[in-house]
PDB file of C-alpha atoms in Angstrom:
ATOM      1  CA  MET A 691      59.749-125.226-155.149  1.00 78.00           C
ATOM      2  CA  SER A 692      56.824-126.097-152.942  1.00 81.00           C
ATOM      3  CA  THR A 693      53.923-128.445-152.375  1.00 85.00           C
ATOM      4  CA  ALA A 694      51.530-125.566-151.842  1.00 84.00           C
ATOM      5  CA  THR A 695      49.420-126.421-154.881  1.00 87.00           C
ATOM      6  CA  SER A 696      49.075-129.318-157.269  1.00 89.00           C
ATOM      7  CA  THR A 697      50.526-127.108-159.978  1.00 91.00           C
ATOM      8  CA  SER A 698      53.610-126.218-157.947  1.00 91.00           C
ATOM      9  CA  LEU A 699      54.056-129.884-157.059  1.00 91.00           C
ATOM     10  CA  HIS A 700      53.993-130.922-160.724  1.00 94.00           C
ATOM     11  CA  THR A 701      56.341-128.078-161.638  1.00 94.00           C
ATOM     12  CA  MET A 702      58.802-129.115-158.951  1.00 94.00           C
ATOM     13  CA  LEU A 703      58.843-132.751-160.090  1.00 96.00           C
ATOM     14  CA  ARG A 704      59.101-131.760-163.758  1.00 97.00           C
ATOM     15  CA  ASP A 705      62.013-129.402-163.053  1.00 96.00           C
ATOM     16  CA  ARG A 706      63.685-132.129-161.055  1.00 97.00           C
ATOM     17  CA  LEU A 707      63.324-134.645-163.898  1.00 97.00           C
ATOM     18  CA  LEU A 708      64.752-132.126-166.373  1.00 97.00           C
ATOM     19  CA  SER A 709      67.736-131.441-164.107  1.00 96.00           C
ATOM     20  CA  GLY A 710      68.954-135.047-164.418  1.00 96.00           C
ATOM     21  CA  THR A 711      72.095-135.996-166.287  1.00 96.00           C
ATOM     22  CA  PHE A 712      73.277-139.129-168.065  1.00 96.00           C
ATOM     23  CA  GLY A 713      76.685-140.494-168.914  1.00 94.00           C
ATOM     24  CA  THR A 714      79.934-140.529-166.990  1.00 90.00           C
ATOM     25  CA  GLY A 715      81.608-137.758-165.040  1.00 87.00           C
ATOM     26  CA  ALA A 716      79.518-134.622-164.779  1.00 87.00           C
ATOM     27  CA  GLY A 717      77.271-136.130-167.408  1.00 92.00           C
ATOM     28  CA  THR A 718      75.080-134.507-170.004  1.00 95.00           C
ATOM     29  CA  VAL A 719      71.901-132.794-168.926  1.00 96.00           C
ATOM     30  CA  VAL A 720      68.740-134.331-170.341  1.00 97.00           C
ATOM     31  CA  THR A 721      67.526-131.007-171.720  1.00 97.00           C
ATOM     32  CA  THR A 722      69.979-131.528-174.593  1.00 96.00           C
ATOM     33  CA  LEU A 723      67.617-134.290-175.745  1.00 97.00           C
ATOM     34  CA  LEU A 724      64.214-132.983-174.646  1.00 97.00           C
ATOM     35  CA  GLY A 725      64.598-129.220-174.780  1.00 96.00           C
ATOM     36  CA  ALA A 726      64.475-126.889-171.808  1.00 94.00           C
ATOM     37  CA  GLY A 727      61.950-124.960-169.765  1.00 92.00           C
ATOM     38  CA  ASN A 728      58.306-124.798-170.706  1.00 91.00           C
ATOM     39  CA  ASN A 729      59.121-125.981-174.226  1.00 92.00           C
ATOM     40  CA  ALA A 730      60.782-129.187-173.063  1.00 96.00           C
ATOM     41  CA  ARG A 731      59.055-132.226-174.511  1.00 97.00           C
ATOM     42  CA  LEU A 732      58.193-133.564-171.085  1.00 98.00           C
ATOM     43  CA  TYR A 733      54.433-133.277-171.097  1.00 97.00           C
ATOM     44  CA  GLN A 734      52.125-133.355-168.100  1.00 93.00           C
ATOM     45  CA  ASN A 735      48.718-132.831-169.672  1.00 86.00           C
ATOM     46  CA  GLY A 736      48.678-135.092-172.691  1.00 86.00           C
ATOM     47  CA  ILE A 737      50.947-135.349-175.692  1.00 89.00           C
ATOM     48  CA  PRO A 738      50.320-132.795-178.450  1.00 88.00           C
ATOM     49  CA  ASP A 739      49.668-134.055-181.964  1.00 83.00           C
ATOM     50  CA  GLY A 740      52.824-134.269-184.021  1.00 85.00           C
ATOM     51  CA  ALA A 741      55.195-134.055-181.053  1.00 91.00           C
ATOM     52  CA  ALA A 742      58.791-134.530-182.182  1.00 95.00           C
ATOM     53  CA  TYR A 743      60.712-137.542-180.947  1.00 96.00           C
ATOM     54  CA  PRO A 744      61.943-138.128-178.360  1.00 97.00           C
ATOM     55  CA  PHE A 745      59.353-137.002-175.877  1.00 97.00           C
ATOM     56  CA  ALA A 746      58.161-138.034-172.443  1.00 98.00           C
ATOM     57  CA  GLU A 747      55.001-137.809-170.411  1.00 97.00           C
ATOM     58  CA  MET A 748      54.743-137.548-166.631  1.00 97.00           C
ATOM     59  CA  LEU A 749      51.725-138.416-164.540  1.00 95.00           C
ATOM     60  CA  ILE A 750      51.127-138.615-160.802  1.00 94.00           C
ATOM     61  CA  VAL A 751      49.110-141.758-160.095  1.00 91.00           C
ATOM     62  CA  ASN A 752      47.976-143.686-157.036  1.00 86.00           C
ATOM     63  CA  ASP A 753      47.953-140.507-154.985  1.00 86.00           C
ATOM     64  CA  ALA A 754      46.261-141.561-151.758  1.00 85.00           C
ATOM     65  CA  THR A 755      46.275-140.754-148.086  1.00 85.00           C
ATOM     66  CA  THR A 756      47.854-143.340-145.847  1.00 81.00           C
ATOM     67  CA  SER A 757      46.397-145.115-142.854  1.00 76.00           C
ATOM     68  CA  TRP A 758      48.174-142.788-140.480  1.00 78.00           C
ATOM     69  CA  GLY A 759      48.972-139.102-140.605  1.00 76.00           C
ATOM     70  CA  ASP A 760      45.377-137.855-140.297  1.00 78.00           C
ATOM     71  CA  GLY A 761      44.986-137.760-144.061  1.00 80.00           C
ATOM     72  CA  ILE A 762      47.817-135.314-144.556  1.00 85.00           C
ATOM     73  CA  ARG A 763      50.494-137.864-145.334  1.00 90.00           C
ATOM     74  CA  THR A 764      50.110-139.233-148.842  1.00 91.00           C
ATOM     75  CA  THR A 765      51.933-141.746-150.959  1.00 93.00           C
ATOM     76  CA  PHE A 766      52.114-141.461-154.710  1.00 93.00           C
ATOM     77  CA  ASP A 767      53.751-142.810-157.848  1.00 95.00           C
ATOM     78  CA  LEU A 768      55.213-140.559-160.491  1.00 97.00           C
ATOM     79  CA  GLU A 769      54.876-142.404-163.784  1.00 97.00           C
ATOM     80  CA  VAL A 770      57.136-141.293-166.604  1.00 98.00           C
ATOM     81  CA  THR A 771      56.835-142.678-170.130  1.00 97.00           C
ATOM     82  CA  ILE A 772      59.649-142.043-172.596  1.00 98.00           C
ATOM     83  CA  VAL A 773      58.813-142.477-176.276  1.00 97.00           C
ATOM     84  CA  ASP A 774      61.310-142.461-179.142  1.00 97.00           C
ATOM     85  CA  ARG A 775      61.408-143.483-182.773  1.00 96.00           C
ATOM     86  CA  PRO A 776      62.819-145.284-184.713  1.00 96.00           C
ATOM     87  CA  ARG A 777      63.818-148.218-182.583  1.00 94.00           C
ATOM     88  CA  THR A 778      67.495-147.674-183.388  1.00 96.00           C
ATOM     89  CA  GLN A 779      67.185-144.737-180.980  1.00 96.00           C
ATOM     90  CA  ILE A 780      66.787-147.046-178.017  1.00 97.00           C
ATOM     91  CA  SER A 781      70.101-145.784-176.611  1.00 97.00           C
ATOM     92  CA  ARG A 782      68.783-142.218-176.671  1.00 97.00           C
ATOM     93  CA  ALA A 783      65.652-143.313-174.815  1.00 98.00           C
ATOM     94  CA  ARG A 784      67.796-145.133-172.267  1.00 98.00           C
ATOM     95  CA  ASN A 785      69.925-142.023-171.782  1.00 98.00           C
ATOM     96  CA  ILE A 786      66.795-140.058-170.975  1.00 98.00           C
ATOM     97  CA  ALA A 787      65.728-142.752-168.510  1.00 98.00           C
ATOM     98  CA  ASP A 788      69.179-142.659-166.903  1.00 97.00           C
ATOM     99  CA  ALA A 789      68.901-138.899-166.515  1.00 98.00           C
ATOM    100  CA  PHE A 790      65.453-139.178-164.961  1.00 98.00           C
ATOM    101  CA  ASP A 791      66.821-141.744-162.511  1.00 97.00           C
ATOM    102  CA  ASN A 792      69.672-139.366-161.739  1.00 96.00           C
ATOM    103  CA  GLY A 793      67.243-136.552-161.057  1.00 96.00           C
ATOM    104  CA  MET A 794      64.726-138.460-158.985  1.00 97.00           C
ATOM    105  CA  VAL A 795      66.369-141.275-157.021  1.00 96.00           C
ATOM    106  CA  GLY A 796      66.684-140.161-153.416  1.00 93.00           C
ATOM    107  CA  PHE A 797      65.177-136.755-154.158  1.00 95.00           C
ATOM    108  CA  THR A 798      64.110-135.053-150.953  1.00 94.00           C
ATOM    109  CA  PHE A 799      62.343-131.738-150.726  1.00 93.00           C
ATOM    110  CA  ALA A 800      61.990-130.080-147.359  1.00 91.00           C
ATOM    111  CA  GLY A 801      60.927-126.487-147.502  1.00 81.00           C
ATOM    112  CA  ALA A 802      60.216-124.239-144.552  1.00 74.00           C
ATOM    113  CA  ASP A 803      56.410-124.281-144.284  1.00 73.00           C
ATOM    114  CA  ALA A 804      56.336-125.707-147.811  1.00 78.00           C
ATOM    115  CA  GLY A 805      55.904-129.403-147.095  1.00 85.00           C
ATOM    116  CA  PHE A 806      58.101-132.474-147.242  1.00 90.00           C
ATOM    117  CA  LEU A 807      58.498-134.926-150.090  1.00 93.00           C
ATOM    118  CA  ARG A 808      60.809-137.885-150.584  1.00 96.00           C
ATOM    119  CA  ILE A 809      61.269-140.353-153.417  1.00 97.00           C
ATOM    120  CA  THR A 810      61.817-143.783-151.871  1.00 96.00           C
ATOM    121  CA  ASP A 811      61.623-146.274-154.735  1.00 96.00           C
ATOM    122  CA  ARG A 812      61.987-146.540-158.485  1.00 96.00           C
ATOM    123  CA  SER A 813      61.498-149.062-161.247  1.00 97.00           C
ATOM    124  CA  ARG A 814      62.011-149.126-164.988  1.00 97.00           C
ATOM    125  CA  SER A 815      60.636-151.376-167.696  1.00 96.00           C
ATOM    126  CA  GLN A 816      60.773-151.334-171.459  1.00 96.00           C
ATOM    127  CA  MET A 817      57.590-152.026-173.355  1.00 93.00           C
ATOM    128  CA  PRO A 818      57.677-154.931-175.807  1.00 91.00           C
ATOM    129  CA  GLN A 819      57.726-154.188-179.505  1.00 90.00           C
ATOM    130  CA  GLY A 820      54.352-153.285-180.915  1.00 87.00           C
ATOM    131  CA  THR A 821      52.115-155.854-182.551  1.00 82.00           C
ATOM    132  CA  GLY A 822      49.204-155.553-184.935  1.00 80.00           C
ATOM    133  CA  ASP A 823      48.474-151.923-185.769  1.00 84.00           C
ATOM    134  CA  VAL A 824      50.873-150.565-183.160  1.00 90.00           C
ATOM    135  CA  ASP A 825      53.922-148.832-184.650  1.00 93.00           C
ATOM    136  CA  ARG A 826      56.750-151.358-184.363  1.00 93.00           C
ATOM    137  CA  GLU A 827      59.395-148.634-184.735  1.00 96.00           C
ATOM    138  CA  VAL A 828      58.394-146.891-181.510  1.00 96.00           C
ATOM    139  CA  VAL A 829      60.385-147.672-178.386  1.00 97.00           C
ATOM    140  CA  GLN A 830      58.832-146.931-175.039  1.00 97.00           C
ATOM    141  CA  ILE A 831      60.338-146.980-171.552  1.00 98.00           C
ATOM    142  CA  ARG A 832      58.202-146.661-168.451  1.00 97.00           C
ATOM    143  CA  GLN A 833      59.581-145.497-165.117  1.00 98.00           C
ATOM    144  CA  LEU A 834      57.857-145.333-161.771  1.00 97.00           C
ATOM    145  CA  PHE A 835      59.157-143.193-158.931  1.00 98.00           C
ATOM    146  CA  SER A 836      57.377-143.873-155.670  1.00 97.00           C
ATOM    147  CA  GLY A 837      57.400-141.578-152.706  1.00 95.00           C
ATOM    148  CA  PHE A 838      55.512-139.946-149.903  1.00 94.00           C
ATOM    149  CA  MET A 839      54.824-136.392-148.889  1.00 93.00           C
ATOM    150  CA  TRP A 840      53.388-134.163-146.256  1.00 90.00           C
ATOM    151  CA  SER A 841      52.050-131.555-148.591  1.00 86.00           C
ATOM    152  CA  GLN A 842      51.468-127.949-147.734  1.00 85.00           C
ATOM    153  CA  MET A 843      48.194-127.985-149.670  1.00 83.00           C
ATOM    154  CA  LEU A 844      46.668-130.608-147.367  1.00 84.00           C
ATOM    155  CA  ALA A 845      48.195-129.226-144.163  1.00 80.00           C
ATOM    156  CA  ARG A 846      46.595-125.893-144.918  1.00 69.00           C
ATOM    157  CA  THR A 847      43.141-127.418-144.642  1.00 59.00           C
ATOM    158  CA  TYR A 848      43.931-129.120-141.344  1.00 54.00           C
ATOM    159  CA  PRO A 849      41.991-127.449-138.510  1.00 51.00           C
TER     160      PRO A 849
ATOM    161  CA  MET B1134      52.475-185.100-110.198  1.00 79.00           C
ATOM    162  CA  SER B1135      53.179-184.241-113.810  1.00 88.00           C
ATOM    163  CA  ALA B1136      52.269-181.583-116.314  1.00 91.00           C
ATOM    164  CA  THR B1137      51.856-181.957-120.030  1.00 90.00           C
ATOM    165  CA  PHE B1138      52.855-179.175-122.364  1.00 90.00           C
ATOM    166  CA  THR B1139      51.691-179.235-125.952  1.00 90.00           C
ATOM    167  CA  ASN B1140      53.279-177.079-128.607  1.00 91.00           C
ATOM    168  CA  HIS B1141      50.490-175.511-130.671  1.00 90.00           C
ATOM    169  CA  VAL B1142      52.755-173.136-132.572  1.00 91.00           C
ATOM    170  CA  PRO B1143      52.757-175.337-135.723  1.00 92.00           C
ATOM    171  CA  ASP B1144      48.936-175.413-135.615  1.00 91.00           C
ATOM    172  CA  PHE B1145      48.839-171.641-135.299  1.00 93.00           C
ATOM    173  CA  ASP B1146      51.311-171.194-138.150  1.00 93.00           C
ATOM    174  CA  ALA B1147      49.182-173.387-140.406  1.00 94.00           C
ATOM    175  CA  LEU B1148      46.009-171.533-139.452  1.00 95.00           C
ATOM    176  CA  LEU B1149      47.656-168.158-140.032  1.00 95.00           C
ATOM    177  CA  SER B1150      48.923-169.233-143.457  1.00 96.00           C
ATOM    178  CA  ARG B1151      45.481-170.464-144.448  1.00 96.00           C
ATOM    179  CA  ALA B1152      43.860-167.252-143.209  1.00 97.00           C
ATOM    180  CA  VAL B1153      46.255-165.077-145.227  1.00 97.00           C
ATOM    181  CA  ASP B1154      45.774-167.107-148.414  1.00 97.00           C
ATOM    182  CA  GLU B1155      42.001-167.174-148.096  1.00 97.00           C
ATOM    183  CA  GLY B1156      42.035-163.449-147.376  1.00 98.00           C
ATOM    184  CA  LEU B1157      44.035-162.834-150.537  1.00 98.00           C
ATOM    185  CA  LYS B1158      41.609-164.929-152.561  1.00 98.00           C
ATOM    186  CA  ALA B1159      38.670-163.007-151.109  1.00 98.00           C
ATOM    187  CA  GLY B1160      40.327-159.718-152.063  1.00 98.00           C
ATOM    188  CA  GLY B1161      41.029-161.006-155.561  1.00 98.00           C
ATOM    189  CA  ARG B1162      37.407-162.029-155.940  1.00 97.00           C
ATOM    190  CA  VAL B1163      36.472-158.382-155.381  1.00 98.00           C
ATOM    191  CA  LEU B1164      38.904-156.951-157.936  1.00 97.00           C
ATOM    192  CA  GLN B1165      38.201-159.548-160.646  1.00 96.00           C
ATOM    193  CA  PRO B1166      34.505-158.669-161.175  1.00 96.00           C
ATOM    194  CA  ALA B1167      35.245-154.954-160.746  1.00 96.00           C
ATOM    195  CA  VAL B1168      37.595-155.030-163.750  1.00 94.00           C
ATOM    196  CA  ARG B1169      35.107-157.153-165.714  1.00 92.00           C
ATOM    197  CA  LYS B1170      32.345-154.655-164.968  1.00 92.00           C
ATOM    198  CA  ARG B1171      34.461-151.713-166.149  1.00 91.00           C
ATOM    199  CA  TYR B1172      35.324-153.516-169.381  1.00 90.00           C
ATOM    200  CA  LYS B1173      31.693-154.442-169.987  1.00 88.00           C
ATOM    201  CA  GLU B1174      30.632-150.845-169.558  1.00 88.00           C
ATOM    202  CA  ARG B1175      32.814-149.935-172.533  1.00 82.00           C
ATOM    203  CA  GLY B1176      31.837-152.715-174.921  1.00 80.00           C
ATOM    204  CA  PHE B1177      33.469-155.731-176.449  1.00 76.00           C
ATOM    205  CA  LYS B1178      35.161-154.955-179.743  1.00 74.00           C
ATOM    206  CA  GLY B1179      38.795-155.262-178.743  1.00 71.00           C
ATOM    207  CA  GLY B1180      41.978-154.630-180.685  1.00 70.00           C
ATOM    208  CA  TYR B1181      43.889-151.455-181.452  1.00 70.00           C
ATOM    209  CA  THR B1182      41.793-149.821-184.165  1.00 70.00           C
ATOM    210  CA  THR B1183      38.276-150.372-182.889  1.00 72.00           C
ATOM    211  CA  GLY B1184      38.592-147.962-180.007  1.00 69.00           C
ATOM    212  CA  ALA B1185      37.662-150.685-177.531  1.00 73.00           C
ATOM    213  CA  ASP B1186      40.235-152.329-175.361  1.00 74.00           C
ATOM    214  CA  ALA B1187      38.653-155.668-174.539  1.00 82.00           C
ATOM    215  CA  THR B1188      36.847-158.577-176.085  1.00 84.00           C
ATOM    216  CA  GLY B1189      34.569-161.088-174.456  1.00 86.00           C
ATOM    217  CA  LEU B1190      37.591-163.363-174.445  1.00 89.00           C
ATOM    218  CA  THR B1191      39.564-160.725-172.521  1.00 90.00           C
ATOM    219  CA  ILE B1192      36.889-160.510-169.878  1.00 90.00           C
ATOM    220  CA  ASP B1193      36.459-164.265-169.611  1.00 91.00           C
ATOM    221  CA  SER B1194      40.246-164.663-169.289  1.00 93.00           C
ATOM    222  CA  ILE B1195      40.709-162.508-166.191  1.00 95.00           C
ATOM    223  CA  ALA B1196      42.034-164.968-163.678  1.00 96.00           C
ATOM    224  CA  LEU B1197      43.282-165.250-160.111  1.00 96.00           C
ATOM    225  CA  SER B1198      46.635-166.871-159.495  1.00 96.00           C
ATOM    226  CA  ASP B1199      47.280-169.095-156.524  1.00 96.00           C
ATOM    227  CA  PRO B1200      48.924-167.281-153.605  1.00 97.00           C
ATOM    228  CA  VAL B1201      52.711-167.505-153.795  1.00 97.00           C
ATOM    229  CA  THR B1202      55.556-166.172-151.693  1.00 97.00           C
ATOM    230  CA  GLU B1203      57.668-163.455-153.296  1.00 96.00           C
ATOM    231  CA  ASP B1204      60.456-161.810-151.312  1.00 93.00           C
ATOM    232  CA  GLY B1205      58.897-163.151-148.135  1.00 94.00           C
ATOM    233  CA  VAL B1206      55.446-161.751-148.890  1.00 95.00           C
ATOM    234  CA  ARG B1207      52.367-163.720-149.906  1.00 97.00           C
ATOM    235  CA  VAL B1208      51.090-162.454-153.234  1.00 97.00           C
ATOM    236  CA  LEU B1209      48.032-163.222-155.330  1.00 98.00           C
ATOM    237  CA  ARG B1210      47.777-161.776-158.818  1.00 96.00           C
ATOM    238  CA  VAL B1211      44.654-160.816-160.710  1.00 97.00           C
ATOM    239  CA  GLY B1212      45.347-160.551-164.405  1.00 96.00           C
ATOM    240  CA  LEU B1213      45.365-161.961-167.898  1.00 95.00           C
ATOM    241  CA  PRO B1214      47.373-165.155-168.361  1.00 93.00           C
ATOM    242  CA  SER B1215      49.841-165.118-171.247  1.00 91.00           C
ATOM    243  CA  GLY B1216      49.247-166.820-174.569  1.00 91.00           C
ATOM    244  CA  ILE B1217      45.497-166.255-174.936  1.00 91.00           C
ATOM    245  CA  ARG B1218      44.502-164.781-178.283  1.00 88.00           C
ATOM    246  CA  GLN B1219      41.489-164.360-180.506  1.00 82.00           C
ATOM    247  CA  PRO B1220      41.547-166.696-183.516  1.00 82.00           C
ATOM    248  CA  GLY B1221      43.503-164.934-186.265  1.00 80.00           C
ATOM    249  CA  ASP B1222      44.968-162.263-184.004  1.00 80.00           C
ATOM    250  CA  SER B1223      48.734-161.829-183.846  1.00 80.00           C
ATOM    251  CA  ALA B1224      48.565-160.213-180.408  1.00 83.00           C
ATOM    252  CA  THR B1225      47.391-161.923-177.253  1.00 88.00           C
ATOM    253  CA  VAL B1226      44.609-160.347-175.215  1.00 89.00           C
ATOM    254  CA  GLY B1227      47.242-159.594-172.558  1.00 90.00           C
ATOM    255  CA  GLU B1228      49.435-157.730-175.063  1.00 89.00           C
ATOM    256  CA  VAL B1229      46.480-155.708-176.318  1.00 88.00           C
ATOM    257  CA  ALA B1230      45.525-154.853-172.743  1.00 91.00           C
ATOM    258  CA  LEU B1231      49.107-153.898-171.878  1.00 91.00           C
ATOM    259  CA  PHE B1232      49.390-151.477-174.784  1.00 91.00           C
ATOM    260  CA  TRP B1233      46.049-149.906-173.944  1.00 91.00           C
ATOM    261  CA  GLU B1234      46.954-149.604-170.247  1.00 92.00           C
ATOM    262  CA  LEU B1235      50.363-148.016-170.779  1.00 92.00           C
ATOM    263  CA  GLY B1236      49.752-146.222-174.055  1.00 92.00           C
ATOM    264  CA  HIS B1237      50.719-146.998-177.619  1.00 92.00           C
ATOM    265  CA  THR B1238      51.459-145.242-180.874  1.00 92.00           C
ATOM    266  CA  MET B1239      49.541-146.270-183.973  1.00 90.00           C
ATOM    267  CA  ARG B1240      51.213-146.493-187.367  1.00 88.00           C
ATOM    268  CA  ASN B1241      49.635-143.166-188.280  1.00 87.00           C
ATOM    269  CA  GLY B1242      51.392-141.528-185.298  1.00 88.00           C
ATOM    270  CA  VAL B1243      48.303-141.179-183.098  1.00 88.00           C
ATOM    271  CA  ARG B1244      48.920-142.042-179.454  1.00 89.00           C
ATOM    272  CA  ARG B1245      46.185-143.657-177.431  1.00 88.00           C
ATOM    273  CA  ARG B1246      45.792-144.800-173.880  1.00 90.00           C
ATOM    274  CA  VAL B1247      42.837-146.079-171.893  1.00 89.00           C
ATOM    275  CA  GLU B1248      43.588-147.260-168.384  1.00 90.00           C
ATOM    276  CA  THR B1249      41.318-149.825-166.782  1.00 92.00           C
ATOM    277  CA  TRP B1250      43.186-151.954-164.278  1.00 94.00           C
ATOM    278  CA  ARG B1251      45.002-149.264-162.301  1.00 93.00           C
ATOM    279  CA  PRO B1252      42.015-146.973-161.694  1.00 92.00           C
ATOM    280  CA  VAL B1253      39.731-149.902-160.862  1.00 95.00           C
ATOM    281  CA  ALA B1254      42.308-151.252-158.414  1.00 95.00           C
ATOM    282  CA  GLU B1255      42.686-147.820-156.870  1.00 91.00           C
ATOM    283  CA  GLU B1256      38.941-147.290-156.559  1.00 93.00           C
ATOM    284  CA  SER B1257      38.254-150.705-155.072  1.00 95.00           C
ATOM    285  CA  ARG B1258      41.259-150.922-152.740  1.00 92.00           C
ATOM    286  CA  HIS B1259      39.164-150.393-149.611  1.00 93.00           C
ATOM    287  CA  GLN B1260      36.676-153.099-150.632  1.00 97.00           C
ATOM    288  CA  VAL B1261      39.566-155.440-151.409  1.00 97.00           C
ATOM    289  CA  ALA B1262      41.117-154.769-148.006  1.00 96.00           C
ATOM    290  CA  ALA B1263      37.749-155.210-146.277  1.00 97.00           C
ATOM    291  CA  ALA B1264      37.172-158.551-148.020  1.00 98.00           C
ATOM    292  CA  PHE B1265      40.622-159.692-146.926  1.00 98.00           C
ATOM    293  CA  GLU B1266      40.018-158.652-143.334  1.00 97.00           C
ATOM    294  CA  LYS B1267      36.608-160.313-143.159  1.00 97.00           C
ATOM    295  CA  ARG B1268      37.828-163.627-144.531  1.00 97.00           C
ATOM    296  CA  PHE B1269      41.055-163.523-142.519  1.00 97.00           C
ATOM    297  CA  ALA B1270      39.146-162.955-139.294  1.00 96.00           C
ATOM    298  CA  ALA B1271      36.620-165.683-140.101  1.00 96.00           C
ATOM    299  CA  VAL B1272      39.358-168.249-140.660  1.00 96.00           C
ATOM    300  CA  MET B1273      41.267-167.228-137.565  1.00 94.00           C
ATOM    301  CA  ASN B1274      38.101-167.279-135.464  1.00 92.00           C
ATOM    302  CA  GLY B1275      37.082-170.657-136.803  1.00 87.00           C
ATOM    303  CA  THR B1276      33.807-169.354-138.215  1.00 82.00           C
ATOM    304  CA  ALA B1277      34.762-169.658-141.861  1.00 75.00           C
ATOM    305  CA  ARG B1278      33.033-172.210-144.031  1.00 71.00           C
ATOM    306  CA  LYS B1279      35.536-174.823-145.095  1.00 66.00           C
ATOM    307  CA  PRO B1280      36.441-174.682-148.789  1.00 61.00           C
ATOM    308  CA  GLY B1281      34.574-177.270-150.770  1.00 61.00           C
ATOM    309  CA  PRO B1282      31.842-177.790-153.337  1.00 64.00           C
ATOM    310  CA  ARG B1283      28.926-175.451-152.994  1.00 58.00           C
ATOM    311  CA  PRO B1284      25.525-176.967-152.309  1.00 58.00           C
ATOM    312  CA  GLY B1285      24.019-178.054-155.573  1.00 57.00           C
ATOM    313  CA  ALA B1286      27.304-177.688-157.460  1.00 48.00           C
TER     314      ALA B1286
END
């Protein structure tokens, strides 16, 4: 795990999401619903045509330097969208959201010379049922995990 | 001999409140046309199947709320009020915009997403902040023009 590159950052956050569990006790790991490893249906560069349900997409948005920290400190939002079908599978989508919460809330990464990252906030909202030509059987849950980081990739460029 | 002390704290509180609210409105008046401009650049068909995410009605409906206090913070929203729809449409312009912003799945299984509001807000955040600061300072310094009808209006 590291923040040395954008790719390693995305990999770290994706692995963390996929490590989450839902349910009581030790819980059930979310990979039982999304698959594991590179084949897990947690996409970070667009959703492939014909992707099987359920699937999820992750996207880092609002990545910006803050007013202090000489441009090295950044804040960001990790947006995760869970999509399932038919709508009777809403519980399955919620289980995935629970697991993502479990994996991300309070997540702190502090690696020696590899940067620092902390998730400080989260929110979850369910999209309303589709109207018009939107598939009414699709359920969609959107989560936002907000955090900040001192990334290795930016520190490296600091004189 | 006597001394008179006058408490100006209430006056300062009122001035500060007005400066914050006018600053928020100034910031909103930067974001509102920026979103309109981005929509206009992409055309005005609207709906889910046309490939365009806004109609002229969408653009005309972008509104500023009044500043309100939420969790102790003054907030002004720029957005699409609920309940506005094209004649004959089942979805409101706000619903159409929401599904385009956050992504939606068509009946044929194709997923589509075109973001407008978030990237425009991100790109214009410095201009929004600058507009707030300029108006805030003008009100606090007493150099701001009082709100009222514009000449000729």
